[in-house]
Amino acid sequence: MQLFRNFKSVTKTAYGRGSFSKLGEILEPQRHNGEGYMVFLVDHYFQGNEAFKARLPILPGDELIYCSTAKEPTTDQIDGLRDDLLARRGLPAGLIGIGGGNVMDVAKALSLMLTNTGNSVQYQGLNLIQKPGIYHCGVPTISGTGAEVSMTAVLTGPVKKLGLKCDWTVFDQIVLDPDLIATVPDDQWFYTGMDTYIHSVEAITGTKKNTFAEAYSEKALEMCRRVFLELDRKDPKSDELLMVASYMGGLSLTYSEVGVCHALSYGLGKVLEMHHCFANCVAFNQLEDVYGAYVQEFKHMVEQRGITLPQNLAKDWSEETIDAMAEVAYNLPHMWDHAFGPDWQQVLDRERIKGWYRRM
Ligand code: NAD
Ligand code: ZN
């Protein structure tokens, strides 16, 4: 089929153990000859960790903001951060987001909202942003979402859970240092890691699949198999593979599309505020009728890693909750078009979607 994909990539990518210690050098040319200040947005997991703080290349005048990840980023949160910074300090020279998909999305969205006026709700969607944002650098400390490489910053607004998606969203710089992800708890490591597995599966099992996406996807899947089925997590190779798999899974979906699992996951996220990667695992576990052998492999990984995936969640969901989640999922036509083709409405209705939710 005809497919046109033309996306901006991350401008510079540093990779390697210890590369985090080069952050000061990396940022130096962006400091406007010492006249600009930098804002470090750091995952709250690191708050109180003085050894980690000492490694941040903070200069006098820079701002350090710890970001809670209890909730996924919201439009209000981004607008509030923007208003506070501009009122107190004026426009920064740059932002550095250090954390998981949550904090990296905060950095991406804030970069754009510092230069675009109004409420971020009005920019939820594709190419709605009017002006380039400020310099922004991403440093993942947990791997799997591909947020380090994607062109979207996912925000929950009053109505929609939808990204600010455009070329300017993409990071100017990322620093991939596998040392940083060693402390992630096993359950979270698995759930977030599975996001890249699921991105890779969905990207190559739908109508928009193509050779370019397949190349990234197949490599990411191979790396996930080594990480989750073969290697001991303490093996240094494990974190290295996962960090690169996350990047490749992100590119794989950028050049194709996500499918059924992500559509269902968006419903779980919007209505129940379930964490994106955990919601994907809950949904993927029930999708053997769509993703067959991949779901069997996923279950094998769950078992192999001794991960707890809750069962029978749906028994506590009212019909209204299931209806609301089905409505969110149904209204993602680009995902259904990818999963089932342009005539997807002939094989999919709200009842089929509700059936998947009832199995969870
Ligand atoms: P997260 O950022 O919510 O982090 C998960 C947990 O791990 C948090 O409690 C965090 O504090 C903790 N953590 C982070 N680094 C750690 C470390 N080194 N050691 C110990 N704990 C650590 O989770 P995530 O799964 O990376 O990201 C989910 C978010 O990403 C959601 O907001 C979702 O919407 C977004 N997302 C974005 C994209 C995109 O393309 N932009 C893609 C998928 C998901
Ligand atoms: Zn995802």
Short mmCIF file of C-alpha atoms and ligand atoms in Angstrom, two decimals:
data_model
loop_
_atom_site.label_atom_id
_atom_site.label_comp_id
_atom_site.label_asym_id
_atom_site.label_seq_id
_atom_site.Cartn_x
_atom_site.Cartn_y
_atom_site.Cartn_z
CA MET A 1 0.00 0.00 0.00
CA GLN A 2 0.97 3.65 -0.40
CA LEU A 3 2.37 5.06 2.81
CA PHE A 4 3.98 8.43 3.37
CA ARG A 5 5.96 9.04 6.55
CA ASN A 6 8.21 12.07 6.98
CA PHE A 7 9.23 12.67 10.56
CA LYS A 8 11.88 14.68 12.32
CA SER A 9 14.37 12.69 14.39
CA VAL A 10 16.07 13.61 17.63
CA THR A 11 18.88 15.97 16.62
CA LYS A 12 21.65 14.49 18.79
CA THR A 13 21.80 11.17 20.60
CA ALA A 14 24.45 10.38 23.20
CA TYR A 15 24.71 6.71 24.09
CA GLY A 16 26.86 4.76 26.51
CA ARG A 17 27.44 3.92 30.13
CA GLY A 18 28.56 7.03 31.97
CA SER A 19 27.34 9.41 29.26
CA PHE A 20 25.16 11.16 31.88
CA SER A 21 28.36 12.67 33.31
CA LYS A 22 28.82 14.52 30.00
CA LEU A 23 25.56 16.43 30.41
CA GLY A 24 27.29 19.63 31.54
CA GLU A 25 29.47 19.65 28.43
CA ILE A 26 26.47 18.89 26.25
CA LEU A 27 24.45 21.79 27.68
CA GLU A 28 27.22 24.37 27.68
CA PRO A 29 26.71 25.62 24.08
CA GLN A 30 22.99 26.09 24.79
CA ARG A 31 23.49 28.48 27.70
CA HIS A 32 23.59 31.67 25.57
CA ASN A 33 27.11 32.56 26.72
CA GLY A 34 26.10 32.31 30.36
CA GLU A 35 23.12 34.62 30.01
CA GLY A 36 20.43 31.97 29.91
CA TYR A 37 19.29 29.65 32.66
CA MET A 38 18.44 25.95 32.44
CA VAL A 39 15.51 24.15 34.02
CA PHE A 40 16.13 20.62 35.26
CA LEU A 41 12.89 18.65 35.52
CA VAL A 42 13.73 15.56 37.55
CA ASP A 43 11.58 12.54 38.45
CA HIS A 44 10.58 12.74 42.12
CA TYR A 45 12.08 9.29 42.63
CA PHE A 46 15.46 11.08 42.84
CA GLN A 47 14.34 13.70 45.38
CA GLY A 48 16.49 13.43 48.49
CA ASN A 49 19.20 11.47 46.66
CA GLU A 50 22.11 13.86 47.26
CA ALA A 51 24.60 11.75 45.30
CA PHE A 52 22.37 11.97 42.24
CA LYS A 53 21.78 15.69 42.74
CA ALA A 54 25.52 16.26 42.88
CA ARG A 55 25.80 14.73 39.41
CA LEU A 56 23.40 17.27 37.87
CA PRO A 57 25.37 20.01 36.08
CA ILE A 58 23.40 22.78 37.77
CA LEU A 59 24.93 26.27 37.61
CA PRO A 60 23.94 29.27 39.73
CA GLY A 61 20.66 30.64 38.40
CA ASP A 62 19.41 27.29 37.08
CA GLU A 63 16.13 25.84 38.31
CA LEU A 64 15.68 22.34 39.71
CA ILE A 65 12.08 21.09 39.77
CA TYR A 66 11.16 17.62 41.01
CA CYS A 67 8.13 16.27 39.15
CA SER A 68 5.65 13.88 40.71
CA THR A 69 4.73 10.89 38.55
CA ALA A 70 1.72 9.91 40.67
CA LYS A 71 -0.49 11.10 37.81
CA GLU A 72 0.25 11.23 34.10
CA PRO A 73 1.00 14.78 32.86
CA THR A 74 -1.99 17.10 32.53
CA THR A 75 -2.61 20.23 30.49
CA ASP A 76 -3.14 22.22 33.72
CA GLN A 77 0.19 21.02 35.11
CA ILE A 78 2.07 22.19 32.00
CA ASP A 79 0.31 25.56 31.83
CA GLY A 80 0.94 26.10 35.55
CA LEU A 81 4.66 25.34 35.22
CA ARG A 82 4.91 27.65 32.20
CA ASP A 83 3.10 30.54 33.91
CA ASP A 84 5.20 30.22 37.05
CA LEU A 85 8.54 30.12 35.19
CA LEU A 86 7.72 33.02 32.87
CA ALA A 87 6.43 35.17 35.73
CA ARG A 88 9.37 34.51 38.05
CA ARG A 89 12.29 34.08 35.68
CA GLY A 90 11.40 34.79 32.08
CA LEU A 91 12.13 32.43 29.19
CA PRO A 92 14.75 29.75 30.01
CA ALA A 93 17.54 28.82 27.60
CA GLY A 94 16.58 25.18 27.82
CA LEU A 95 14.89 22.32 29.63
CA ILE A 96 16.24 18.95 30.65
CA GLY A 97 13.73 16.20 31.43
CA ILE A 98 15.29 13.43 33.54
CA GLY A 99 12.96 10.53 34.25
CA GLY A 100 10.50 8.19 32.58
CA GLY A 101 7.86 8.77 29.92
CA ASN A 102 6.06 11.04 32.35
CA VAL A 103 8.87 13.56 33.00
CA MET A 104 10.13 13.41 29.41
CA ASP A 105 6.63 14.31 28.19
CA VAL A 106 6.51 17.19 30.70
CA ALA A 107 9.78 18.52 29.24
CA LYS A 108 8.57 18.16 25.65
CA ALA A 109 5.21 19.82 26.31
CA LEU A 110 6.66 22.60 28.46
CA SER A 111 9.25 23.43 25.81
CA LEU A 112 6.40 24.10 23.36
CA MET A 113 4.11 25.90 25.79
CA LEU A 114 6.84 28.35 26.81
CA THR A 115 6.65 29.88 23.34
CA ASN A 116 3.01 29.23 22.36
CA THR A 117 0.42 31.34 24.12
CA GLY A 118 -2.85 30.19 25.62
CA ASN A 119 -3.92 26.88 27.06
CA SER A 120 -2.20 23.63 26.07
CA VAL A 121 -5.66 22.06 25.54
CA GLN A 122 -5.95 24.00 22.29
CA TYR A 123 -2.81 22.31 20.95
CA GLN A 124 -3.76 18.68 21.70
CA GLY A 125 -3.57 17.05 18.28
CA LEU A 126 -1.38 16.94 15.20
CA ASN A 127 0.53 20.04 14.01
CA LEU A 128 -1.55 22.55 15.97
CA ILE A 129 1.47 24.18 17.64
CA GLN A 130 2.32 27.51 15.99
CA LYS A 131 5.95 28.18 17.00
CA PRO A 132 9.04 26.10 17.79
CA GLY A 133 9.63 25.47 21.49
CA ILE A 134 12.88 26.07 23.38
CA TYR A 135 15.89 23.72 23.48
CA HIS A 136 14.98 20.49 25.28
CA CYS A 137 17.01 17.49 26.25
CA GLY A 138 15.69 14.11 27.45
CA VAL A 139 17.44 11.69 29.78
CA PRO A 140 15.47 8.46 30.32
CA THR A 141 15.84 6.77 33.71
CA ILE A 142 13.40 3.95 32.87
CA SER A 143 13.04 2.38 29.43
CA GLY A 144 10.21 1.23 27.22
CA THR A 145 7.83 4.02 26.25
CA GLY A 146 9.99 5.40 23.45
CA ALA A 147 9.05 8.89 24.69
CA GLU A 148 12.73 9.76 24.28
CA VAL A 149 12.38 9.49 20.51
CA SER A 150 8.73 10.12 19.72
CA MET A 151 7.16 13.27 18.25
CA THR A 152 4.41 13.43 20.83
CA ALA A 153 4.01 14.64 24.40
CA VAL A 154 0.94 12.87 25.79
CA LEU A 155 -1.24 15.10 27.99
CA THR A 156 -4.49 14.46 29.80
CA GLY A 157 -6.84 17.39 29.42
CA PRO A 158 -10.39 17.97 30.65
CA VAL A 159 -11.81 16.18 27.59
CA LYS A 160 -9.07 14.36 25.73
CA LYS A 161 -5.99 12.32 26.52
CA LEU A 162 -4.02 13.32 23.46
CA GLY A 163 -0.50 14.42 22.59
CA LEU A 164 0.94 17.72 21.45
CA LYS A 165 2.28 16.21 18.27
CA CYS A 166 4.53 18.02 15.81
CA ASP A 167 8.14 18.13 14.60
CA TRP A 168 9.07 20.63 17.32
CA THR A 169 8.00 18.20 20.06
CA VAL A 170 10.99 15.98 19.27
CA PHE A 171 13.96 16.36 21.63
CA ASP A 172 17.01 18.33 20.44
CA GLN A 173 19.21 16.00 22.43
CA ILE A 174 18.84 12.72 24.30
CA VAL A 175 21.33 11.06 26.61
CA LEU A 176 20.97 7.28 26.82
CA ASP A 177 22.97 6.00 29.79
CA PRO A 178 22.03 2.41 30.74
CA ASP A 179 23.44 2.95 34.25
CA LEU A 180 20.44 5.16 35.02
CA ILE A 181 17.79 2.45 34.75
CA ALA A 182 19.35 -0.10 37.11
CA THR A 183 17.26 0.97 40.12
CA VAL A 184 13.81 0.59 38.54
CA PRO A 185 11.70 -1.87 40.60
CA ASP A 186 11.12 -5.22 38.86
CA ASP A 187 7.36 -4.84 38.27
CA GLN A 188 7.70 -1.34 36.81
CA TRP A 189 10.74 -2.42 34.77
CA PHE A 190 8.60 -5.16 33.23
CA TYR A 191 5.46 -3.08 32.57
CA THR A 192 7.37 -0.20 30.97
CA GLY A 193 9.65 -2.60 29.07
CA MET A 194 6.57 -4.32 27.65
CA ASP A 195 5.47 -1.01 26.13
CA THR A 196 8.26 -1.33 23.59
CA TYR A 197 7.42 -4.99 22.98
CA ILE A 198 3.78 -4.02 22.33
CA HIS A 199 4.72 -1.01 20.15
CA SER A 200 6.84 -3.35 18.05
CA VAL A 201 4.12 -6.00 17.75
CA GLU A 202 1.37 -3.53 16.89
CA ALA A 203 3.53 -1.67 14.38
CA ILE A 204 4.04 -4.78 12.25
CA THR A 205 0.64 -6.40 12.57
CA GLY A 206 -1.59 -3.95 10.76
CA THR A 207 -2.28 -2.35 7.43
CA LYS A 208 0.31 0.41 7.86
CA LYS A 209 3.20 -1.97 8.41
CA ASN A 210 6.14 -1.36 6.14
CA THR A 211 9.75 -2.44 5.73
CA PHE A 212 11.14 0.60 7.53
CA ALA A 213 9.03 0.01 10.66
CA GLU A 214 9.66 -3.74 10.46
CA ALA A 215 13.42 -3.26 10.61
CA TYR A 216 13.16 -1.39 13.93
CA SER A 217 10.43 -3.64 15.24
CA GLU A 218 12.15 -6.94 14.55
CA LYS A 219 15.34 -5.76 16.22
CA ALA A 220 13.43 -4.41 19.24
CA LEU A 221 11.53 -7.70 19.60
CA GLU A 222 14.76 -9.68 19.44
CA MET A 223 16.25 -7.45 22.16
CA CYS A 224 13.12 -7.78 24.34
CA ARG A 225 13.32 -11.58 24.06
CA ARG A 226 16.90 -11.51 25.32
CA VAL A 227 16.02 -9.14 28.17
CA PHE A 228 12.82 -10.79 29.35
CA LEU A 229 13.38 -14.46 28.49
CA GLU A 230 17.11 -15.08 28.60
CA LEU A 231 19.29 -12.70 30.57
CA ASP A 232 19.55 -12.19 34.29
CA ARG A 233 18.50 -8.62 35.03
CA LYS A 234 21.86 -8.07 36.74
CA ASP A 235 23.69 -8.86 33.52
CA PRO A 236 24.95 -5.44 32.35
CA LYS A 237 23.87 -6.30 28.81
CA SER A 238 20.23 -6.43 29.93
CA ASP A 239 19.80 -2.70 30.64
CA GLU A 240 21.82 -1.80 27.54
CA LEU A 241 19.53 -3.88 25.33
CA LEU A 242 16.35 -2.55 26.95
CA MET A 243 17.40 1.06 26.56
CA VAL A 244 18.07 0.64 22.83
CA ALA A 245 14.96 -1.54 22.35
CA SER A 246 12.85 1.31 23.76
CA TYR A 247 14.32 3.71 21.20
CA MET A 248 13.76 1.26 18.34
CA GLY A 249 10.22 0.34 19.42
CA GLY A 250 9.44 4.07 19.49
CA LEU A 251 10.71 4.50 15.93
CA SER A 252 8.89 1.41 14.79
CA LEU A 253 5.52 2.83 15.83
CA THR A 254 6.38 6.32 14.55
CA TYR A 255 6.78 4.88 11.07
CA SER A 256 3.68 2.67 11.38
CA GLU A 257 0.91 2.87 14.01
CA VAL A 258 -0.27 1.29 17.24
CA GLY A 259 -3.32 -0.95 17.32
CA VAL A 260 -5.94 -2.69 19.45
CA CYS A 261 -3.96 -2.86 22.69
CA HIS A 262 -3.16 0.86 22.74
CA ALA A 263 -6.76 1.78 21.86
CA LEU A 264 -8.02 -0.26 24.85
CA SER A 265 -5.21 1.09 27.02
CA TYR A 266 -6.25 4.68 26.27
CA GLY A 267 -9.73 3.84 27.62
CA LEU A 268 -8.22 2.40 30.82
CA GLY A 269 -5.95 5.43 31.18
CA LYS A 270 -8.58 8.08 30.55
CA VAL A 271 -11.41 6.59 32.61
CA LEU A 272 -9.56 4.75 35.40
CA GLU A 273 -6.30 6.76 35.36
CA MET A 274 -4.41 3.50 34.92
CA HIS A 275 -0.69 3.93 34.16
CA HIS A 276 -0.07 3.60 30.39
CA CYS A 277 2.34 0.66 30.48
CA PHE A 278 0.46 -1.28 33.16
CA ALA A 279 -2.79 -0.75 31.23
CA ASN A 280 -1.13 -2.09 28.09
CA CYS A 281 -0.12 -5.26 29.94
CA VAL A 282 -3.65 -5.71 31.33
CA ALA A 283 -5.10 -5.31 27.83
CA PHE A 284 -2.50 -7.27 25.86
CA ASN A 285 -2.94 -10.26 28.18
CA GLN A 286 -6.51 -10.65 26.80
CA LEU A 287 -5.80 -10.15 23.10
CA GLU A 288 -4.85 -13.64 21.96
CA ASP A 289 -7.65 -13.48 19.36
CA VAL A 290 -5.86 -10.54 17.71
CA TYR A 291 -2.15 -10.94 18.43
CA GLY A 292 -1.98 -14.77 18.80
CA ALA A 293 1.55 -16.08 19.32
CA TYR A 294 2.79 -12.67 20.53
CA VAL A 295 0.33 -12.82 23.44
CA GLN A 296 1.49 -16.35 24.27
CA GLU A 297 5.06 -15.09 24.26
CA PHE A 298 4.05 -12.15 26.48
CA LYS A 299 2.43 -14.57 28.97
CA HIS A 300 5.60 -16.61 28.95
CA MET A 301 7.60 -13.48 29.82
CA VAL A 302 5.16 -12.63 32.65
CA GLU A 303 5.61 -16.13 34.05
CA GLN A 304 9.37 -16.24 33.56
CA ARG A 305 9.80 -12.94 35.45
CA GLY A 306 7.31 -13.79 38.19
CA ILE A 307 5.33 -10.64 37.48
CA THR A 308 1.93 -10.14 39.07
CA LEU A 309 -0.75 -9.18 36.55
CA PRO A 310 -4.11 -8.74 38.23
CA GLN A 311 -7.00 -10.86 36.92
CA ASN A 312 -10.76 -10.23 36.98
CA LEU A 313 -10.47 -6.47 37.31
CA ALA A 314 -13.67 -6.12 35.29
CA LYS A 315 -15.81 -7.57 38.07
CA ASP A 316 -15.45 -4.22 39.86
CA TRP A 317 -16.29 -2.12 36.79
CA SER A 318 -19.84 -0.83 36.32
CA GLU A 319 -21.51 -0.90 32.91
CA GLU A 320 -21.11 2.90 32.81
CA THR A 321 -17.35 2.54 33.32
CA ILE A 322 -17.11 -0.06 30.55
CA ASP A 323 -19.27 2.11 28.27
CA ALA A 324 -17.05 5.13 28.94
CA MET A 325 -13.84 3.19 28.22
CA ALA A 326 -15.33 1.70 25.05
CA GLU A 327 -16.29 5.18 23.90
CA VAL A 328 -12.71 6.46 24.36
CA ALA A 329 -11.29 3.45 22.53
CA TYR A 330 -13.83 3.52 19.69
CA ASN A 331 -12.94 7.13 18.96
CA LEU A 332 -9.39 6.27 17.89
CA PRO A 333 -10.13 5.45 14.23
CA HIS A 334 -6.48 5.66 13.11
CA MET A 335 -5.63 2.73 15.40
CA TRP A 336 -8.59 0.62 14.24
CA ASP A 337 -7.86 1.46 10.61
CA HIS A 338 -4.32 0.16 11.17
CA ALA A 339 -5.46 -2.95 13.07
CA PHE A 340 -8.35 -4.00 10.80
CA GLY A 341 -8.11 -1.93 7.62
CA PRO A 342 -10.22 0.93 6.23
CA ASP A 343 -13.43 -1.13 6.57
CA TRP A 344 -12.79 -1.67 10.29
CA GLN A 345 -16.35 -0.67 11.18
CA GLN A 346 -17.52 -3.90 9.54
CA VAL A 347 -15.60 -6.02 12.07
CA LEU A 348 -15.59 -3.74 15.08
CA ASP A 349 -18.34 -2.12 17.07
CA ARG A 350 -18.62 -0.89 20.66
CA GLU A 351 -19.91 -4.31 21.77
CA ARG A 352 -16.75 -6.07 20.63
CA ILE A 353 -14.66 -3.48 22.47
CA LYS A 354 -16.73 -3.95 25.63
CA GLY A 355 -16.21 -7.72 25.31
CA TRP A 356 -12.44 -7.20 25.56
CA TYR A 357 -12.86 -4.97 28.62
CA ARG A 358 -15.15 -7.53 30.31
CA ARG A 359 -12.42 -10.17 29.98
CA MET A 360 -9.81 -8.05 31.82
P1 NAD B 1 6.84 6.90 34.58
O1 NAD B 1 7.57 8.00 33.95
O2 NAD B 1 5.48 7.14 35.14
O3 NAD B 1 7.76 6.18 35.68
C1 NAD B 1 7.29 5.00 36.32
C2 NAD B 1 7.76 4.94 37.75
O4 NAD B 1 9.16 4.66 37.78
C3 NAD B 1 7.56 6.24 38.50
O5 NAD B 1 7.12 5.95 39.79
C4 NAD B 1 8.96 6.84 38.54
O6 NAD B 1 9.12 7.69 39.64
C5 NAD B 1 9.81 5.60 38.63
N1 NAD B 1 11.20 5.71 38.16
C6 NAD B 1 11.68 6.37 37.06
N2 NAD B 1 13.01 6.17 36.93
C7 NAD B 1 13.38 5.38 37.97
C8 NAD B 1 14.62 4.82 38.37
N3 NAD B 1 15.76 5.01 37.67
N4 NAD B 1 14.66 4.06 39.50
C9 NAD B 1 13.50 3.82 40.19
N5 NAD B 1 12.30 4.31 39.85
C10 NAD B 1 12.24 5.08 38.75
O7 NAD B 1 6.62 5.67 33.60
P2 NAD B 1 6.88 5.30 32.11
O8 NAD B 1 6.28 3.96 32.01
O9 NAD B 1 8.29 5.52 31.68
O10 NAD B 1 6.03 6.36 31.32
C11 NAD B 1 4.62 6.44 31.34
C12 NAD B 1 4.26 7.80 30.83
O11 NAD B 1 4.77 7.95 29.50
C13 NAD B 1 2.78 8.08 30.74
O12 NAD B 1 2.57 9.41 31.16
C14 NAD B 1 2.46 7.92 29.26
O13 NAD B 1 1.38 8.72 28.84
C15 NAD B 1 3.76 8.39 28.63
N6 NAD B 1 4.05 7.84 27.32
C16 NAD B 1 4.52 8.67 26.38
C17 NAD B 1 4.84 8.21 25.11
C18 NAD B 1 5.34 9.18 24.08
O14 NAD B 1 5.61 8.77 22.96
N7 NAD B 1 5.50 10.42 24.39
C19 NAD B 1 4.72 6.86 24.81
C20 NAD B 1 4.24 6.01 25.80
C21 NAD B 1 3.93 6.49 27.07
ZN ZN B 2 2.77 2.77 24.47
#
